mmCIF file with all atom_site columns, C-alpha atoms in Angstrom:
data_model
loop_
_atom_site.group_PDB
_atom_site.id
_atom_site.type_symbol
_atom_site.label_atom_id
_atom_site.label_alt_id
_atom_site.label_comp_id
_atom_site.label_asym_id
_atom_site.label_entity_id
_atom_site.label_seq_id
_atom_site.pdbx_PDB_ins_code
_atom_site.Cartn_x
_atom_site.Cartn_y
_atom_site.Cartn_z
_atom_site.occupancy
_atom_site.B_iso_or_equiv
_atom_site.pdbx_formal_charge
_atom_site.auth_seq_id
_atom_site.auth_comp_id
_atom_site.auth_asym_id
_atom_site.auth_atom_id
_atom_site.pdbx_PDB_model_num
ATOM 1   C CA . UNK A 1 1   ? 15.974  -1.613  -5.774  1.00 85.00 ? 1404 UNK A CA 1
ATOM 2   C CA . UNK A 1 2   ? 16.113  -0.861  -2.058  1.00 94.00 ? 1405 UNK A CA 1
ATOM 3   C CA . UNK A 1 3   ? 13.252  1.159   -0.556  1.00 98.00 ? 1406 UNK A CA 1
ATOM 4   C CA . UNK A 1 4   ? 13.816  4.261   1.544   1.00 98.00 ? 1407 UNK A CA 1
ATOM 5   C CA . UNK A 1 5   ? 10.270  4.044   2.958   1.00 98.00 ? 1408 UNK A CA 1
ATOM 6   C CA . UNK A 1 6   ? 7.900   1.149   3.641   1.00 98.00 ? 1409 UNK A CA 1
ATOM 7   C CA . UNK A 1 7   ? 4.182   1.928   3.428   1.00 98.00 ? 1410 UNK A CA 1
ATOM 8   C CA . UNK A 1 8   ? 1.777   -0.308  5.364   1.00 98.00 ? 1411 UNK A CA 1
ATOM 9   C CA . UNK A 1 9   ? -2.005  -0.084  5.085   1.00 96.00 ? 1412 UNK A CA 1
ATOM 10  C CA . UNK A 1 10  ? -3.963  -0.465  8.318   1.00 93.00 ? 1413 UNK A CA 1
ATOM 11  C CA . UNK A 1 11  ? -4.276  -2.830  10.078  1.00 86.00 ? 1414 UNK A CA 1
ATOM 12  C CA . UNK A 1 12  ? -2.208  -5.916  9.343   1.00 93.00 ? 1415 UNK A CA 1
ATOM 13  C CA . UNK A 1 13  ? -0.123  -4.067  6.757   1.00 93.00 ? 1416 UNK A CA 1
ATOM 14  C CA . UNK A 1 14  ? 0.940   -1.741  9.545   1.00 95.00 ? 1417 UNK A CA 1
ATOM 15  C CA . UNK A 1 15  ? 2.277   -4.673  11.523  1.00 96.00 ? 1418 UNK A CA 1
ATOM 16  C CA . UNK A 1 16  ? 4.161   -6.488  8.737   1.00 97.00 ? 1419 UNK A CA 1
ATOM 17  C CA . UNK A 1 17  ? 5.178   -3.164  7.180   1.00 97.00 ? 1420 UNK A CA 1
ATOM 18  C CA . UNK A 1 18  ? 6.709   -1.860  10.400  1.00 97.00 ? 1421 UNK A CA 1
ATOM 19  C CA . UNK A 1 19  ? 8.608   -5.122  10.874  1.00 97.00 ? 1422 UNK A CA 1
ATOM 20  C CA . UNK A 1 20  ? 9.866   -4.971  7.288   1.00 97.00 ? 1423 UNK A CA 1
ATOM 21  C CA . UNK A 1 21  ? 10.971  -1.342  7.670   1.00 98.00 ? 1424 UNK A CA 1
ATOM 22  C CA . UNK A 1 22  ? 12.811  -2.188  10.902  1.00 98.00 ? 1425 UNK A CA 1
ATOM 23  C CA . UNK A 1 23  ? 14.562  -5.136  9.234   1.00 97.00 ? 1426 UNK A CA 1
ATOM 24  C CA . UNK A 1 24  ? 15.603  -2.944  6.284   1.00 97.00 ? 1427 UNK A CA 1
ATOM 25  C CA . UNK A 1 25  ? 16.585  0.012   8.484   1.00 98.00 ? 1428 UNK A CA 1
ATOM 26  C CA . UNK A 1 26  ? 14.290  2.431   6.621   1.00 98.00 ? 1429 UNK A CA 1
ATOM 27  C CA . UNK A 1 27  ? 11.340  4.652   7.499   1.00 97.00 ? 1430 UNK A CA 1
ATOM 28  C CA . UNK A 1 28  ? 7.772   3.421   7.925   1.00 98.00 ? 1431 UNK A CA 1
ATOM 29  C CA . UNK A 1 29  ? 4.498   5.169   7.050   1.00 98.00 ? 1432 UNK A CA 1
ATOM 30  C CA . UNK A 1 30  ? 1.096   3.887   8.090   1.00 97.00 ? 1433 UNK A CA 1
ATOM 31  C CA . UNK A 1 31  ? -1.516  4.328   5.358   1.00 96.00 ? 1434 UNK A CA 1
ATOM 32  C CA . UNK A 1 32  ? -4.699  5.029   7.311   1.00 95.00 ? 1435 UNK A CA 1
ATOM 33  C CA . UNK A 1 33  ? -8.225  4.196   6.320   1.00 90.00 ? 1436 UNK A CA 1
ATOM 34  C CA . UNK A 1 34  ? -10.786 6.991   6.589   1.00 82.00 ? 1437 UNK A CA 1
ATOM 35  C CA . UNK A 1 35  ? -8.133  9.559   7.534   1.00 66.00 ? 1438 UNK A CA 1
ATOM 36  C CA . UNK A 1 36  ? -9.419  13.102  7.555   1.00 64.00 ? 1439 UNK A CA 1
ATOM 37  C CA . UNK A 1 37  ? -7.826  16.504  7.993   1.00 59.00 ? 1440 UNK A CA 1
ATOM 38  C CA . UNK A 1 38  ? -9.480  16.699  11.396  1.00 57.00 ? 1441 UNK A CA 1
ATOM 39  C CA . UNK A 1 39  ? -7.023  14.089  12.726  1.00 56.00 ? 1442 UNK A CA 1
ATOM 40  C CA . UNK A 1 40  ? -4.281  16.711  12.998  1.00 61.00 ? 1443 UNK A CA 1
ATOM 41  C CA . UNK A 1 41  ? -3.219  20.042  11.554  1.00 65.00 ? 1444 UNK A CA 1
ATOM 42  C CA . UNK A 1 42  ? -0.703  18.633  9.042   1.00 74.00 ? 1445 UNK A CA 1
ATOM 43  C CA . UNK A 1 43  ? -1.399  18.337  5.324   1.00 88.00 ? 1446 UNK A CA 1
ATOM 44  C CA . UNK A 1 44  ? -2.623  14.900  4.199   1.00 91.00 ? 1447 UNK A CA 1
ATOM 45  C CA . UNK A 1 45  ? -2.761  13.156  0.838   1.00 93.00 ? 1448 UNK A CA 1
ATOM 46  C CA . UNK A 1 46  ? -5.878  11.037  0.322   1.00 94.00 ? 1449 UNK A CA 1
ATOM 47  C CA . UNK A 1 47  ? -7.298  8.791   -2.372  1.00 93.00 ? 1450 UNK A CA 1
ATOM 48  C CA . UNK A 1 48  ? -10.350 6.555   -2.728  1.00 91.00 ? 1451 UNK A CA 1
ATOM 49  C CA . UNK A 1 49  ? -9.892  2.958   -3.827  1.00 90.00 ? 1452 UNK A CA 1
ATOM 50  C CA . UNK A 1 50  ? -11.595 1.147   -6.654  1.00 86.00 ? 1453 UNK A CA 1
ATOM 51  C CA . UNK A 1 51  ? -13.978 -1.537  -5.338  1.00 82.00 ? 1454 UNK A CA 1
ATOM 52  C CA . UNK A 1 52  ? -12.250 -3.974  -3.006  1.00 77.00 ? 1455 UNK A CA 1
ATOM 53  C CA . UNK A 1 53  ? -13.060 -7.664  -2.479  1.00 77.00 ? 1456 UNK A CA 1
ATOM 54  C CA . UNK A 1 54  ? -16.262 -6.655  -0.652  1.00 82.00 ? 1457 UNK A CA 1
ATOM 55  C CA . UNK A 1 55  ? -17.168 -4.085  -3.339  1.00 86.00 ? 1458 UNK A CA 1
ATOM 56  C CA . UNK A 1 56  ? -16.361 -1.190  -0.961  1.00 85.00 ? 1459 UNK A CA 1
ATOM 57  C CA . UNK A 1 57  ? -14.628 2.052   -1.797  1.00 89.00 ? 1460 UNK A CA 1
ATOM 58  C CA . UNK A 1 58  ? -12.209 3.013   0.990   1.00 89.00 ? 1461 UNK A CA 1
ATOM 59  C CA . UNK A 1 59  ? -10.454 6.342   1.542   1.00 93.00 ? 1462 UNK A CA 1
ATOM 60  C CA . UNK A 1 60  ? -6.768  5.938   2.410   1.00 94.00 ? 1463 UNK A CA 1
ATOM 61  C CA . UNK A 1 61  ? -4.212  8.567   3.265   1.00 95.00 ? 1464 UNK A CA 1
ATOM 62  C CA . UNK A 1 62  ? -1.179  9.642   5.226   1.00 95.00 ? 1465 UNK A CA 1
ATOM 63  C CA . UNK A 1 63  ? 0.555   12.848  6.266   1.00 93.00 ? 1466 UNK A CA 1
ATOM 64  C CA . UNK A 1 64  ? 2.113   14.418  3.191   1.00 93.00 ? 1467 UNK A CA 1
ATOM 65  C CA . UNK A 1 65  ? 5.448   15.180  4.856   1.00 94.00 ? 1468 UNK A CA 1
ATOM 66  C CA . UNK A 1 66  ? 6.136   11.493  5.582   1.00 96.00 ? 1469 UNK A CA 1
ATOM 67  C CA . UNK A 1 67  ? 6.825   10.616  1.930   1.00 97.00 ? 1470 UNK A CA 1
ATOM 68  C CA . UNK A 1 68  ? 9.107   12.987  0.040   1.00 97.00 ? 1471 UNK A CA 1
ATOM 69  C CA . UNK A 1 69  ? 10.062  13.446  -3.578  1.00 96.00 ? 1472 UNK A CA 1
ATOM 70  C CA . UNK A 1 70  ? 12.947  11.106  -4.272  1.00 95.00 ? 1473 UNK A CA 1
ATOM 71  C CA . UNK A 1 71  ? 11.810  8.418   -1.803  1.00 98.00 ? 1474 UNK A CA 1
ATOM 72  C CA . UNK A 1 72  ? 11.583  4.849   -3.089  1.00 98.00 ? 1475 UNK A CA 1
ATOM 73  C CA . UNK A 1 73  ? 8.449   3.318   -1.575  1.00 98.00 ? 1476 UNK A CA 1
ATOM 74  C CA . UNK A 1 74  ? 7.563   -0.338  -1.042  1.00 98.00 ? 1477 UNK A CA 1
ATOM 75  C CA . UNK A 1 75  ? 4.050   -1.219  0.143   1.00 98.00 ? 1478 UNK A CA 1
ATOM 76  C CA . UNK A 1 76  ? 3.863   -4.228  2.468   1.00 98.00 ? 1479 UNK A CA 1
ATOM 77  C CA . UNK A 1 77  ? 0.607   -5.984  3.372   1.00 97.00 ? 1480 UNK A CA 1
ATOM 78  C CA . UNK A 1 78  ? -0.636  -9.367  4.510   1.00 97.00 ? 1481 UNK A CA 1
ATOM 79  C CA . UNK A 1 79  ? -2.914  -10.127 1.548   1.00 95.00 ? 1482 UNK A CA 1
ATOM 80  C CA . UNK A 1 80  ? -3.604  -8.833  -1.945  1.00 95.00 ? 1483 UNK A CA 1
ATOM 81  C CA . UNK A 1 81  ? -6.824  -9.684  -3.782  1.00 92.00 ? 1484 UNK A CA 1
ATOM 82  C CA . UNK A 1 82  ? -8.187  -7.059  -6.188  1.00 92.00 ? 1485 UNK A CA 1
ATOM 83  C CA . UNK A 1 83  ? -5.139  -4.801  -6.030  1.00 94.00 ? 1486 UNK A CA 1
ATOM 84  C CA . UNK A 1 84  ? -7.335  -1.823  -5.092  1.00 93.00 ? 1487 UNK A CA 1
ATOM 85  C CA . UNK A 1 85  ? -5.310  -0.906  -2.003  1.00 94.00 ? 1488 UNK A CA 1
ATOM 86  C CA . UNK A 1 86  ? -1.986  -1.278  -3.823  1.00 96.00 ? 1489 UNK A CA 1
ATOM 87  C CA . UNK A 1 87  ? -3.148  0.833   -6.781  1.00 96.00 ? 1490 UNK A CA 1
ATOM 88  C CA . UNK A 1 88  ? -4.338  3.525   -4.372  1.00 96.00 ? 1491 UNK A CA 1
ATOM 89  C CA . UNK A 1 89  ? -1.040  3.373   -2.473  1.00 97.00 ? 1492 UNK A CA 1
ATOM 90  C CA . UNK A 1 90  ? 0.874   3.796   -5.730  1.00 98.00 ? 1493 UNK A CA 1
ATOM 91  C CA . UNK A 1 91  ? -1.231  6.849   -6.655  1.00 98.00 ? 1494 UNK A CA 1
ATOM 92  C CA . UNK A 1 92  ? -0.594  8.397   -3.222  1.00 97.00 ? 1495 UNK A CA 1
ATOM 93  C CA . UNK A 1 93  ? 3.152   7.778   -3.544  1.00 98.00 ? 1496 UNK A CA 1
ATOM 94  C CA . UNK A 1 94  ? 3.173   9.386   -6.986  1.00 97.00 ? 1497 UNK A CA 1
ATOM 95  C CA . UNK A 1 95  ? 1.129   12.336  -5.631  1.00 96.00 ? 1498 UNK A CA 1
ATOM 96  C CA . UNK A 1 96  ? 4.091   12.975  -3.311  1.00 97.00 ? 1499 UNK A CA 1
ATOM 97  C CA . UNK A 1 97  ? 6.613   12.878  -6.159  1.00 97.00 ? 1500 UNK A CA 1
ATOM 98  C CA . UNK A 1 98  ? 8.138   9.662   -4.815  1.00 98.00 ? 1501 UNK A CA 1
ATOM 99  C CA . UNK A 1 99  ? 8.919   6.482   -6.734  1.00 98.00 ? 1502 UNK A CA 1
ATOM 100 C CA . UNK A 1 100 ? 6.741   3.390   -6.329  1.00 98.00 ? 1503 UNK A CA 1
ATOM 101 C CA . UNK A 1 101 ? 8.901   0.261   -6.422  1.00 98.00 ? 1504 UNK A CA 1
ATOM 102 C CA . UNK A 1 102 ? 6.175   -2.318  -5.804  1.00 98.00 ? 1505 UNK A CA 1
ATOM 103 C CA . UNK A 1 103 ? 4.157   -4.291  -3.301  1.00 98.00 ? 1506 UNK A CA 1
ATOM 104 C CA . UNK A 1 104 ? 5.202   -7.214  -1.125  1.00 98.00 ? 1507 UNK A CA 1
ATOM 105 C CA . UNK A 1 105 ? 2.513   -9.365  0.461   1.00 97.00 ? 1508 UNK A CA 1
ATOM 106 C CA . UNK A 1 106 ? 2.292   -12.581 2.397   1.00 97.00 ? 1509 UNK A CA 1
ATOM 107 C CA . UNK A 1 107 ? -0.637  -14.075 0.416   1.00 97.00 ? 1510 UNK A CA 1
ATOM 108 C CA . UNK A 1 108 ? -1.284  -13.591 -3.309  1.00 97.00 ? 1511 UNK A CA 1
ATOM 109 C CA . UNK A 1 109 ? -4.997  -13.845 -4.021  1.00 95.00 ? 1512 UNK A CA 1
ATOM 110 C CA . UNK A 1 110 ? -4.957  -11.562 -7.064  1.00 94.00 ? 1513 UNK A CA 1
ATOM 111 C CA . UNK A 1 111 ? -8.025  -11.925 -9.235  1.00 89.00 ? 1514 UNK A CA 1
ATOM 112 C CA . UNK A 1 112 ? -6.301  -10.182 -12.170 1.00 92.00 ? 1515 UNK A CA 1
ATOM 113 C CA . UNK A 1 113 ? -2.905  -11.775 -12.852 1.00 91.00 ? 1516 UNK A CA 1
ATOM 114 C CA . UNK A 1 114 ? -1.756  -8.768  -14.923 1.00 95.00 ? 1517 UNK A CA 1
ATOM 115 C CA . UNK A 1 115 ? -1.438  -6.789  -11.684 1.00 94.00 ? 1518 UNK A CA 1
ATOM 116 C CA . UNK A 1 116 ? 1.534   -8.933  -10.607 1.00 95.00 ? 1519 UNK A CA 1
ATOM 117 C CA . UNK A 1 117 ? 3.514   -7.265  -13.373 1.00 96.00 ? 1520 UNK A CA 1
ATOM 118 C CA . UNK A 1 118 ? 1.795   -3.855  -13.486 1.00 96.00 ? 1521 UNK A CA 1
ATOM 119 C CA . UNK A 1 119 ? 2.205   -3.009  -9.787  1.00 96.00 ? 1522 UNK A CA 1
ATOM 120 C CA . UNK A 1 120 ? 4.652   -5.124  -9.485  1.00 97.00 ? 1523 UNK A CA 1
ATOM 121 C CA . UNK A 1 121 ? 3.712   -7.564  -6.721  1.00 97.00 ? 1524 UNK A CA 1
ATOM 122 C CA . UNK A 1 122 ? 5.783   -10.218 -4.969  1.00 97.00 ? 1525 UNK A CA 1
ATOM 123 C CA . UNK A 1 123 ? 4.235   -12.602 -2.440  1.00 97.00 ? 1526 UNK A CA 1
ATOM 124 C CA . UNK A 1 124 ? 5.317   -15.498 -0.252  1.00 96.00 ? 1527 UNK A CA 1
ATOM 125 C CA . UNK A 1 125 ? 2.444   -17.872 -1.039  1.00 97.00 ? 1528 UNK A CA 1
ATOM 126 C CA . UNK A 1 126 ? -0.350  -18.202 -3.589  1.00 94.00 ? 1529 UNK A CA 1
ATOM 127 C CA . UNK A 1 127 ? -3.867  -18.422 -2.134  1.00 93.00 ? 1530 UNK A CA 1
ATOM 128 C CA . UNK A 1 128 ? -4.440  -21.672 -4.066  1.00 90.00 ? 1531 UNK A CA 1
ATOM 129 C CA . UNK A 1 129 ? -1.811  -23.346 -1.898  1.00 90.00 ? 1532 UNK A CA 1
ATOM 130 C CA . UNK A 1 130 ? -3.560  -22.541 1.390   1.00 84.00 ? 1533 UNK A CA 1
#
C-alpha cells in the first residue's frame, strides 16, 4: 500500500523521512518531541510514549491539520528498539482518523519480535548484523 504521508520523528527520522517522502512524491510531517500548544496557534495532537530504551516517557506531536482522515501514513526512522515511538506515532495517526500502514527503519533492534508484525515494521538491517 502506498502512503500519502510520511511521518518522521525528530531528529534523524525527520531526515530519512523527508528523503523518503520526496522519493515517493508524497507529503511529509515531522513528529516533534516536547511539542506544546505554545509553539503556534494551530491545533496539535499529542501523545506520551511508553518507556523508551532509556526508560523515558517522551511527548510527541504534530499539527492536527497535517494528517487528515483518509491519509495512509508510513512512519520512517533510523532505528527501532522498544517500539515506543512507533506505537505513539500509530496512536497519533489514528487520532486524526488516518490509516497507519506501518513503520520503515534503517536498523531493527526490536526487543519484542511480535512488534514486527503488530506495527508492522520493515527494516534494512538487523542490529545483530552490525
